[in-house]
Short mmCIF file of C-alpha atoms and ligand atoms in Angstrom, two decimals:
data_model
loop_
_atom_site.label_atom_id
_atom_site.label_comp_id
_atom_site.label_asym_id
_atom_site.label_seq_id
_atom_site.Cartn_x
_atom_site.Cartn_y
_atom_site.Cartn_z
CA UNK C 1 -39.40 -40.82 -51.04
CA UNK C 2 -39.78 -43.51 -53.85
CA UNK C 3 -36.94 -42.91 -56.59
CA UNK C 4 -38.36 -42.36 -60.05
CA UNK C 5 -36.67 -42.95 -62.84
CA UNK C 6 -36.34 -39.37 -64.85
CA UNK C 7 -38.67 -39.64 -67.44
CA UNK C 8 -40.39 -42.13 -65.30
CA UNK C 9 -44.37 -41.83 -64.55
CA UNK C 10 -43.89 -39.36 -62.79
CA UNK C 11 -43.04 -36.63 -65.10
CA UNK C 12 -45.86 -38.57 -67.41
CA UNK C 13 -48.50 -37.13 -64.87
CA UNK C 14 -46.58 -33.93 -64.41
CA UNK C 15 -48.07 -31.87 -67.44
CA UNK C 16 -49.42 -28.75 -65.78
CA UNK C 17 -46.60 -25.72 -64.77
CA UNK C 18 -46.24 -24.39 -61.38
CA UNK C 19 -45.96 -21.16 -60.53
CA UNK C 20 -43.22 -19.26 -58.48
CA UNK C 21 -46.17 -17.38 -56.60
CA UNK C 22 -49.84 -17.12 -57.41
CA UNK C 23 -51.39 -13.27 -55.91
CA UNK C 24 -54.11 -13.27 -58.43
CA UNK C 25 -56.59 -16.61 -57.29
CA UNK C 26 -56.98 -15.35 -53.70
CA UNK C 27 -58.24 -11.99 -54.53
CA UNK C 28 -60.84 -13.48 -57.45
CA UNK C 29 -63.59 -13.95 -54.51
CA UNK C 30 -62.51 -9.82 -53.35
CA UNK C 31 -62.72 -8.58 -57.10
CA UNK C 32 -66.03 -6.94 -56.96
CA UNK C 33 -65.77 -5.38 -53.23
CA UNK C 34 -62.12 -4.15 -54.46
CA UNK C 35 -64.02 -2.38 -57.34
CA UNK C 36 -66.42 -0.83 -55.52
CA UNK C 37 -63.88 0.41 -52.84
CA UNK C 38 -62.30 2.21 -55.62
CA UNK C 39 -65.69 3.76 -57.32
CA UNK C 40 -66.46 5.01 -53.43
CA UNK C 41 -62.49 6.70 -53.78
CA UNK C 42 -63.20 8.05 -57.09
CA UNK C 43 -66.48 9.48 -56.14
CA UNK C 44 -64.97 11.02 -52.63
CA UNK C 45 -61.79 12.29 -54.68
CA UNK C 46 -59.66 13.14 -51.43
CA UNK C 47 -56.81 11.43 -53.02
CA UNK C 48 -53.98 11.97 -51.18
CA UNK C 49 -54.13 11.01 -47.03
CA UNK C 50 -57.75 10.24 -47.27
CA UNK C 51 -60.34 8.75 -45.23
CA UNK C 52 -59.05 5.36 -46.42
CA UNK C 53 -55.29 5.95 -45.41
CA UNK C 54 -56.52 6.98 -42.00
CA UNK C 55 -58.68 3.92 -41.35
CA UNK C 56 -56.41 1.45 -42.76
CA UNK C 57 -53.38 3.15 -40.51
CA UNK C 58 -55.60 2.17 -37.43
CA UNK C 59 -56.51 -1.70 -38.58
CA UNK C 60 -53.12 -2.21 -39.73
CA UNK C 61 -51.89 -1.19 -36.15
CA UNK C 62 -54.62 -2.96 -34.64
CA UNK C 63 -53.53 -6.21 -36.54
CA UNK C 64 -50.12 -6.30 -36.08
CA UNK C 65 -50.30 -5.27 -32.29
CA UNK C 66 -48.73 -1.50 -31.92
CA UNK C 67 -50.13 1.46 -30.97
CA UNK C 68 -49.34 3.09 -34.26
CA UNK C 69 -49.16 2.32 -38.04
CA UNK C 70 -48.03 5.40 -40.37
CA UNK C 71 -48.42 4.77 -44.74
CA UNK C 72 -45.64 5.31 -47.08
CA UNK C 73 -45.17 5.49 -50.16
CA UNK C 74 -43.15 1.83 -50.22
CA UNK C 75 -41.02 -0.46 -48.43
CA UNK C 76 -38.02 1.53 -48.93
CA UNK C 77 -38.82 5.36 -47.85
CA UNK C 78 -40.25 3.21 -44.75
CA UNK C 79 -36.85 1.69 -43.89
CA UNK C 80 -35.33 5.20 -44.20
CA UNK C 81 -37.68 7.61 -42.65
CA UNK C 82 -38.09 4.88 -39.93
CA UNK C 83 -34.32 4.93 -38.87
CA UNK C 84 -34.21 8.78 -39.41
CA UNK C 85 -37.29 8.97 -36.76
CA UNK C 86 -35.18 6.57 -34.64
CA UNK C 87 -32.28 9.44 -34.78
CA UNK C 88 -29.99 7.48 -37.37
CA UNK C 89 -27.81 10.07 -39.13
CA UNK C 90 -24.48 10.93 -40.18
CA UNK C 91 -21.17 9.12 -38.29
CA UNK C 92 -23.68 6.32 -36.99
CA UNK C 93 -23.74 2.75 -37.96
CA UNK C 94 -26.50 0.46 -38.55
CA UNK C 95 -25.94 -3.17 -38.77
CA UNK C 96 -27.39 -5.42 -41.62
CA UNK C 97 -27.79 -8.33 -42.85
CA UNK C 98 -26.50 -9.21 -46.25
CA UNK C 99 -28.34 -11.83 -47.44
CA UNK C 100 -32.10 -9.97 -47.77
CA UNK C 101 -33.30 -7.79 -50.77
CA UNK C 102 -30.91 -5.21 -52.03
CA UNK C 103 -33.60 -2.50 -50.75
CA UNK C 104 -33.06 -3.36 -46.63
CA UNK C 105 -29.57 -1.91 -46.67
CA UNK C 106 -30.25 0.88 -49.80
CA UNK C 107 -32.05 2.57 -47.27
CA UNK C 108 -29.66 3.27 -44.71
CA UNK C 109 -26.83 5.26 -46.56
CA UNK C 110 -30.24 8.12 -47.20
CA UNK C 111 -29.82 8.85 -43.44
CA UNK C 112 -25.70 9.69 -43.64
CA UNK C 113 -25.32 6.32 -41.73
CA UNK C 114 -23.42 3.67 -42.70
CA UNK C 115 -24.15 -0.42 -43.31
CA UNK C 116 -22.09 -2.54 -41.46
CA UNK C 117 -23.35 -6.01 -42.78
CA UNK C 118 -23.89 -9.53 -40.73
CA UNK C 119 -24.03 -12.85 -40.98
CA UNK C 120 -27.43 -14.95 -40.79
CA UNK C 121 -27.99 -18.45 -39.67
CA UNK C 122 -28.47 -20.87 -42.38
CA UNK C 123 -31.48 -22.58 -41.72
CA UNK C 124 -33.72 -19.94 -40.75
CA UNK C 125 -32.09 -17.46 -43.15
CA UNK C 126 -32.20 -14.78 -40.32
CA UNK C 127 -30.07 -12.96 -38.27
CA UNK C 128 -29.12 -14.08 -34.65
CA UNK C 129 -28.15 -12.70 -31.47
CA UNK C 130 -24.81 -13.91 -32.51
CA UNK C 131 -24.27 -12.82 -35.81
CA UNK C 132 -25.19 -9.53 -34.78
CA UNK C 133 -23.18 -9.34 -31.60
CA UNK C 134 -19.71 -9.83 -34.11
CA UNK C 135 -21.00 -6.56 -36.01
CA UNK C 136 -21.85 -4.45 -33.12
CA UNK C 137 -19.55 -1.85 -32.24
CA UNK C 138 -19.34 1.31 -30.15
CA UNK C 139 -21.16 3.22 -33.27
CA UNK C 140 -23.82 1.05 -34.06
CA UNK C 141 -27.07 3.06 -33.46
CA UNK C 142 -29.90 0.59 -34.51
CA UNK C 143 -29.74 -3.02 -36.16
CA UNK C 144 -32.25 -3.80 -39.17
CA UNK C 145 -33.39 -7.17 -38.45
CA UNK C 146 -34.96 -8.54 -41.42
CA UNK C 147 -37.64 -10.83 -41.33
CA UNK C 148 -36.79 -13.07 -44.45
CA UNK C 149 -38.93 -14.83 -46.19
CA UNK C 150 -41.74 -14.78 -43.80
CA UNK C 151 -39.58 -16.05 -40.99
CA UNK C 152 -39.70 -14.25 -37.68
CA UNK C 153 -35.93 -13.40 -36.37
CA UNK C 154 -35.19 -13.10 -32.39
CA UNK C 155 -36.37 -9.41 -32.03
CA UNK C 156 -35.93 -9.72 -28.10
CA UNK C 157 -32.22 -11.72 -27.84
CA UNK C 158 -31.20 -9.43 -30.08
CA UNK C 159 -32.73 -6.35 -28.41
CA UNK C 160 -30.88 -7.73 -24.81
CA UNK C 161 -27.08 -6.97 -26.78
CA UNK C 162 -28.75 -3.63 -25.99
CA UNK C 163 -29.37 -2.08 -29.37
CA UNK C 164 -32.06 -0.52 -31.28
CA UNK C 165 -34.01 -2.88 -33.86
CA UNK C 166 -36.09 -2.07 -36.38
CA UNK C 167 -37.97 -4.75 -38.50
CA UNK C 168 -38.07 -4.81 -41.77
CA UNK C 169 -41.18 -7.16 -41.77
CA UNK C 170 -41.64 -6.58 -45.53
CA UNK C 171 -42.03 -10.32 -46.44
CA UNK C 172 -43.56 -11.18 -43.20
CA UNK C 173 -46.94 -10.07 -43.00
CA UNK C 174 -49.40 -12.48 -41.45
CA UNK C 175 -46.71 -14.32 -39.61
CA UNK C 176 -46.63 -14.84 -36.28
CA UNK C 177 -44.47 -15.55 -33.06
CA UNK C 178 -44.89 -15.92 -29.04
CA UNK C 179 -43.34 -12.64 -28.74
CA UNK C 180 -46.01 -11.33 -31.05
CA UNK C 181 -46.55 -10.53 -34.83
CA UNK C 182 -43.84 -8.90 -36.70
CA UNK C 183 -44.39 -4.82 -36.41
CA UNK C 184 -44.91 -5.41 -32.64
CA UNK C 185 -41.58 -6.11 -31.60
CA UNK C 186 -38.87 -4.08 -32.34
CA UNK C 187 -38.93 -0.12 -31.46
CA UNK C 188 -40.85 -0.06 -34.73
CA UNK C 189 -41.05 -1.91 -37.82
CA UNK C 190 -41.33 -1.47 -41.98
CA UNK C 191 -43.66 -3.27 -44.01
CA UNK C 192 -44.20 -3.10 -47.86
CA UNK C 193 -46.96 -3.49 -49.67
CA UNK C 194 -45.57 -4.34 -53.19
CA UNK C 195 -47.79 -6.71 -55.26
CA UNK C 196 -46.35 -9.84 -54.96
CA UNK C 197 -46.12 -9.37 -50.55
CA UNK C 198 -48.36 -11.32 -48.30
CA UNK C 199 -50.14 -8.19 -48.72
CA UNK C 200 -50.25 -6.66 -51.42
CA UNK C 201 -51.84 -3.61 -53.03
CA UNK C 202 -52.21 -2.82 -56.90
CA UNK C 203 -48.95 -0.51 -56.99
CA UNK C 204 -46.43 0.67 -54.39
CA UNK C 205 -47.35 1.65 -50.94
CA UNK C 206 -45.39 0.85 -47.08
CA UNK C 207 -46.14 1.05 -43.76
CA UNK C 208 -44.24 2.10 -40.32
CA UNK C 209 -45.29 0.80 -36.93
CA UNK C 210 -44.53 1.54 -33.88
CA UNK C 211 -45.56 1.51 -30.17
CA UNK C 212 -43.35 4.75 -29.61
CA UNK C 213 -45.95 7.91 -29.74
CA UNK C 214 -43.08 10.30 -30.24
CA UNK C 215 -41.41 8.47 -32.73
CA UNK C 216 -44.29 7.89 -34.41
CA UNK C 217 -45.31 12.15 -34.53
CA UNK C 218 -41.66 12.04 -36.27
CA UNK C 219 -42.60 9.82 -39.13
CA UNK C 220 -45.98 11.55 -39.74
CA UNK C 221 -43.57 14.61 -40.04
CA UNK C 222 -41.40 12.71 -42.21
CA UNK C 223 -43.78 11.58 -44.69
CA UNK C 224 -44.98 14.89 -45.76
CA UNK C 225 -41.83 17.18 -45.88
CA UNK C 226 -41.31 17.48 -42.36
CA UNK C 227 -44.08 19.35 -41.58
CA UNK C 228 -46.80 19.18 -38.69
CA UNK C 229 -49.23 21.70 -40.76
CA UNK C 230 -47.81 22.31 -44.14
CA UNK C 231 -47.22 26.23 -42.96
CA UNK C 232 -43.71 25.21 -40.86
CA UNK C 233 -41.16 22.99 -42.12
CA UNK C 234 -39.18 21.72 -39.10
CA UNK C 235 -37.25 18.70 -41.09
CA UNK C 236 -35.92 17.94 -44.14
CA UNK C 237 -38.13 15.11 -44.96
CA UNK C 238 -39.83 13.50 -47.97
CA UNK C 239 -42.76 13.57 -49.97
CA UNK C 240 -43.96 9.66 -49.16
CA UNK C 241 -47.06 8.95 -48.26
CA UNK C 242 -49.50 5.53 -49.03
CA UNK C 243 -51.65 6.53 -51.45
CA UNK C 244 -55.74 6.48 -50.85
CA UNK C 245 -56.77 4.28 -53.63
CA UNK C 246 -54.16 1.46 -52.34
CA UNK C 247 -55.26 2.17 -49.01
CA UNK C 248 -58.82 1.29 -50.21
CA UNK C 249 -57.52 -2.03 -51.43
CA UNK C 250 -55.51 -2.80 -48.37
CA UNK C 251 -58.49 -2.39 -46.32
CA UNK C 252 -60.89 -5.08 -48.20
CA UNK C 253 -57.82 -7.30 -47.79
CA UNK C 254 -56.10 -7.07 -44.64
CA UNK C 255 -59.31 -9.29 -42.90
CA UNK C 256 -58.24 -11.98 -45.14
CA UNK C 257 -54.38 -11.84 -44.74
CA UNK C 258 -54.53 -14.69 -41.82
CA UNK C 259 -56.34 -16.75 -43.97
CA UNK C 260 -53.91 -16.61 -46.90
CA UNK C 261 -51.24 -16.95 -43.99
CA UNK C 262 -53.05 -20.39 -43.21
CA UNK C 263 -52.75 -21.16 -46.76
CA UNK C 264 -49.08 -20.68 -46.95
CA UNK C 265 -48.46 -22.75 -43.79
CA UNK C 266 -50.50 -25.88 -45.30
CA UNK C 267 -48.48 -25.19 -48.25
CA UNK C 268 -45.22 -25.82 -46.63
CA UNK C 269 -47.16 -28.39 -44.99
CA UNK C 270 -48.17 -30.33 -48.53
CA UNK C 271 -44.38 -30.21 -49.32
CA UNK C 272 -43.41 -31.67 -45.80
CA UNK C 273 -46.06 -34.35 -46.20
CA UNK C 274 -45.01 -35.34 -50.12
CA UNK C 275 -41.18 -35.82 -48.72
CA UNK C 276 -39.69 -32.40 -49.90
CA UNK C 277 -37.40 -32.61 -47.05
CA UNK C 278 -35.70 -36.46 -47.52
CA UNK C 279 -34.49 -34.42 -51.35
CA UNK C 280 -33.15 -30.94 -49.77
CA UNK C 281 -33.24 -28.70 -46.99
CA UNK C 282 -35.86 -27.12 -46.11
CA UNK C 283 -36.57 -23.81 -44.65
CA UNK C 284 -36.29 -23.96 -40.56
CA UNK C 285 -38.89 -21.71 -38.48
CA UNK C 286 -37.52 -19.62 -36.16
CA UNK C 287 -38.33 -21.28 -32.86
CA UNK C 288 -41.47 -20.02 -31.46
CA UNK C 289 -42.86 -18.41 -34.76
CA UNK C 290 -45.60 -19.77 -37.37
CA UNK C 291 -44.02 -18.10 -40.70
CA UNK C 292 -46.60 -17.07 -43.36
CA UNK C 293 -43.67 -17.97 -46.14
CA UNK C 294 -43.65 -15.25 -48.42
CA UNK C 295 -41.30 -17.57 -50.41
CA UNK C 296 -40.47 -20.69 -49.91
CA UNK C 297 -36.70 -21.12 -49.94
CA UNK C 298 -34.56 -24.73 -50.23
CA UNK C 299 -30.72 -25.25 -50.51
CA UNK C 300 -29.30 -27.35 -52.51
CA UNK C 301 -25.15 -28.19 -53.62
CA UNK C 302 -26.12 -27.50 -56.69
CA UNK C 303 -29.07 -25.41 -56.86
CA UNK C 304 -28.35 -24.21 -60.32
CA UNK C 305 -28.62 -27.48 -62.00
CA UNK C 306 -32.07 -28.12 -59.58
CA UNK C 307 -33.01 -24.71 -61.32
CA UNK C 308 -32.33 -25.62 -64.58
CA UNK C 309 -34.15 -28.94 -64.13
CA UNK C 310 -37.44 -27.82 -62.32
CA UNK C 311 -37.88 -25.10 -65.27
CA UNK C 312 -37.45 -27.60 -68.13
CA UNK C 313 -40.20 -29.39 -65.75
CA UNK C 314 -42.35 -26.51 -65.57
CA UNK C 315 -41.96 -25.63 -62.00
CA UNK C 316 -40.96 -21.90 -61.55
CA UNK C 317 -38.27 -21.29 -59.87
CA UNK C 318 -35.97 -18.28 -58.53
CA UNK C 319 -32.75 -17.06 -56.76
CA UNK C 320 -33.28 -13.98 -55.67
CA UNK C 321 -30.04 -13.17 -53.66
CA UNK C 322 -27.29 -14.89 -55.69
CA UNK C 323 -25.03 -12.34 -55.35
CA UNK C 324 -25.11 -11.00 -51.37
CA UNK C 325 -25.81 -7.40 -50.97
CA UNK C 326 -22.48 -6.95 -49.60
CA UNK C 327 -20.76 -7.75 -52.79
CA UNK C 328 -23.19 -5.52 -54.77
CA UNK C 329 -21.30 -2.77 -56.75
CA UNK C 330 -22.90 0.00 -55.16
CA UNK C 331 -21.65 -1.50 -51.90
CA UNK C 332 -18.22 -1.44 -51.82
CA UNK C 333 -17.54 1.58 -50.33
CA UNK C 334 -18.89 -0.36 -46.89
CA UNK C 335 -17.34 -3.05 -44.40
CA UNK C 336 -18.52 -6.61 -43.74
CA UNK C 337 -17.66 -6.27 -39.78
CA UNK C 338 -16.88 -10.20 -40.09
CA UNK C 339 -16.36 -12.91 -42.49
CA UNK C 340 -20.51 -14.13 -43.85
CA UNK C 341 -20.10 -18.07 -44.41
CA UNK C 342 -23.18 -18.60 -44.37
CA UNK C 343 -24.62 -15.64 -46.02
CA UNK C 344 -22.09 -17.01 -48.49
CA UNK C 345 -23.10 -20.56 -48.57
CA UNK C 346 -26.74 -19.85 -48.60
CA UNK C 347 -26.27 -17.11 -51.62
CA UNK C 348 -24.94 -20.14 -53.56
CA UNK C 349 -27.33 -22.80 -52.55
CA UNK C 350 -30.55 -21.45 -52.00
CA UNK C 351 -33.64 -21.34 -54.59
CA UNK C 352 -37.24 -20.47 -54.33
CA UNK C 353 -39.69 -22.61 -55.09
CA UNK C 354 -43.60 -22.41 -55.61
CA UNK C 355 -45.46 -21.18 -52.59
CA UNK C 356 -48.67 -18.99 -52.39
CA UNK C 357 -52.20 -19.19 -50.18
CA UNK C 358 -53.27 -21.08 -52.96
CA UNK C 359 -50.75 -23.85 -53.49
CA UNK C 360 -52.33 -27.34 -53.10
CA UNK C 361 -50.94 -30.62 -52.27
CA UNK C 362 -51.07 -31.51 -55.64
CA UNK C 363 -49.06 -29.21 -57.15
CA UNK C 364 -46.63 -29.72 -54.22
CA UNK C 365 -46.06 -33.40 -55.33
CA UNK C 366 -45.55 -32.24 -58.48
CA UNK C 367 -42.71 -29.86 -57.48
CA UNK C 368 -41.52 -33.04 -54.93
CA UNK C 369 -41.88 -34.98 -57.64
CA UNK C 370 -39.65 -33.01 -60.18
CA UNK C 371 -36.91 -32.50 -57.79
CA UNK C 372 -36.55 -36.01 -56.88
CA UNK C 373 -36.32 -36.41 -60.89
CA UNK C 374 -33.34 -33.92 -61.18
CA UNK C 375 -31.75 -36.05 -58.12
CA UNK C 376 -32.29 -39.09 -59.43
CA UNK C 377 -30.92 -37.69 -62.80
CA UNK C 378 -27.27 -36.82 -61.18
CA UNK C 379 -27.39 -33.26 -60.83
CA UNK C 380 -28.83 -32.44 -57.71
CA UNK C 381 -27.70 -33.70 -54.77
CA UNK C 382 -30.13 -36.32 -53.55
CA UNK C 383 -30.45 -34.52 -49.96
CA UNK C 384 -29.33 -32.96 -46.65
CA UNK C 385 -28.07 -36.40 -44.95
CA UNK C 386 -26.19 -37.89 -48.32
CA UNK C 387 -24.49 -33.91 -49.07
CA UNK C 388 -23.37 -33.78 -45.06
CA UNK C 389 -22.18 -37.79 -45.37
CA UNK C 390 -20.06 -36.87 -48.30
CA UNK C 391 -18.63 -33.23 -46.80
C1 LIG F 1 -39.75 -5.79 -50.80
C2 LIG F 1 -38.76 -5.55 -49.74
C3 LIG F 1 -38.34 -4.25 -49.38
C4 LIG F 1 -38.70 -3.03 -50.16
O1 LIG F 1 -40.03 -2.81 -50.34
P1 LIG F 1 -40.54 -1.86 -51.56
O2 LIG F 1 -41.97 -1.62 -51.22
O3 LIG F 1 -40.35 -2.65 -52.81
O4 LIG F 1 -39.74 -0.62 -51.54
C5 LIG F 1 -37.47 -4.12 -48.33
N1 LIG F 1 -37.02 -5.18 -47.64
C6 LIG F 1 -37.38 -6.44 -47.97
C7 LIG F 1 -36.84 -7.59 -47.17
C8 LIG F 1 -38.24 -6.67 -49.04
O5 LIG F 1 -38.58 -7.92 -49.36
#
């Protein structure tokens, strides 16, 4: 990559802002199908576990490869109600990792288990075999391996340690991996369907899959107040279910999710291509797996200073997990099983930068552009080979 000068040309042709994502351009082309799916919903008025929520349960199963799909109400209840289903409860542990959303290890004190948290590797911002073999003890009932950003994590080497693992594949729908798609390869598997996710309805709404036909009677139970028939209540349970109107919405857009997945490939793609990588480090795929990035995730020294550059450039920009979940306040009251260097290391130095299915090679040249601005301007440093040739 050329060095500009800051202020240079570059940042001359640079006038037009970049977006962190961008979930509003791919559904333009669905807006009037999306409509009319929701007249048909009003008109039919069976609101709650409707027609829709059936049919979508089947092509969401269908698409990610298990036998059965089951809608919440989010992302959350699905993590919880999932690891209840899986017998998680009280005196168990269930390993973690700490650097994911908040919301992957919230779930598991619900069940009266406890979160023993891991480490991750650093360039795939996942969880190994390894990292979960140091938390593992004779209590551990079921590991959540979280899919971050997109990336797939080692389902099977992890499954080998001989432990339970459920997926929380809630930023990795639409990706893919020679094992299969995320949601097919754990005992079962958690997706949300929060706006901003690779799929994304217009409110809250989750999913459960599974291959497991008795687990999977469980979480139907589960979902509506532990109850088979609404006349006996077998379970305390919840009141979660994926509403019909979402369900509607999910259904015009789940045909299109591998297209958007494409798009957010090519988008990494445009970065690789414009020299992204020569300024930081880049996300690593999981060998074997095609992520469709839900975000797209650098490191940097001093990512702060990148931050505070690319904004003042108008490139959106984010860092979601500064501080680790571990060393949230409401987690205190539970054990790291090990030390978390590089949960640590990649709290500090990671930052999100613009990806969607609509991000364009452009705009990536732009954002390649601005960052080699902020290096050339002192505050970054310039890349992955100069930071390891000064550690
Ligand atoms: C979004 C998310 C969740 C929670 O999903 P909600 O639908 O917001 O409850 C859980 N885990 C991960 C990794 C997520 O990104």
């Amino acid at each position: 990559m050329g060095a500009q000068a800051p202020g240079g040309p570059s940042r001359i042709l640079s006038p037009v802002p970049v977006p962190l994502f961008d979930t509003q351009t791919p559904l333009l082309p669905l807006r009037d199908e999306i409509l009319a799916r929701i007249g048909e919903v009003v008109e039919d008025s069976r609101f709650i576990l409707g027609p829709n929520v059936g049919a979508f349960e089947q092509e969401f199963a269908e698409y990610v490869g298990a036998s059965h799909a089951i809608g919440v109400a989010n992302g959350t209840d699905a993590i919880t109600i999932a690891l209840r289903a899986m017998g998680v409860g009280p005196g168990d542990e269930v390993i973690v990792p700490s650097f994911t959303f908040y919301a992957s290890a919230e779930a598991i004190p619900p069940t009266g288990a406890t979160p023993v948290f891991c480490d991750i590797d650093l360039e795939t911002f996942c969880v190994t075999a390894d990292t979960v073999r140091a938390a593992l003890t004779p209590r551990t009932k079921a590991v959540i391996v979280v899919h971050l950003f997109g990336n797939v994590a080692p389902v099977a080497e992890i499954e080998a340690l001989g432990v339970a693992v459920l997926e929380d594949a809630a930023q990795a729908a639409g990706s893919t991996s020679d094992a299969g798609r995320p949601g097919s390869l754990g005992t079962a598997a958690t997706f949300s369907f929060f706006p901003s996710k690779n799929l994304g309805a217009f409110g809250d709404g989750g999913a459960i899959t599974t291959s497991d036909s008795e687990l999977a009677d469980r979480v139907r139970m589960l979902r509506f107040h532990g109850s088979r028939d609404k006349v006996t209540y077998d379970h305390i349970g919840y009141n979660s279910r994926l509403d019909e109107l979402q369900a509607a919405i999910l259904r015009v857009q789940l045909p299109h999710l591998d297209a958007w997945a494409r798009g957010r490939r090519a988008a990494a793609g445009h970065y690789a291509a414009a020299g992204l990588g020569d300024l930081i480090a880049l996300p690593v795929a999981v060998s074997g797996c095609e992520p469709a990035w839900h975000l797209y995730v650098v490191r940097d020294r001093r990512a702060d200073e990148l931050a505070q550059a690319l904004s003042a450039a108008g490139i959106d920009n984010k860092a979601y997990y500064r501080t680790p979940v571990h060393r949230q306040p409401a987690m205190s009251a539970y054990r790291t099983a090990v030390e978390l260097p590089a949960t640590e290391e990649a709290a500090r130095t990671h930052l999100a930068i613009p990806m969607s299915a609509v991000l364009g090679r452009e705009q990536a040249m732009e954002v390649t552009d601005a960052v080699a601005a902020a290096s050339d301007g002192g505050k970054p440093t310039a890349s992955a080979s100069a930071r390891e040739a000064v550690a």
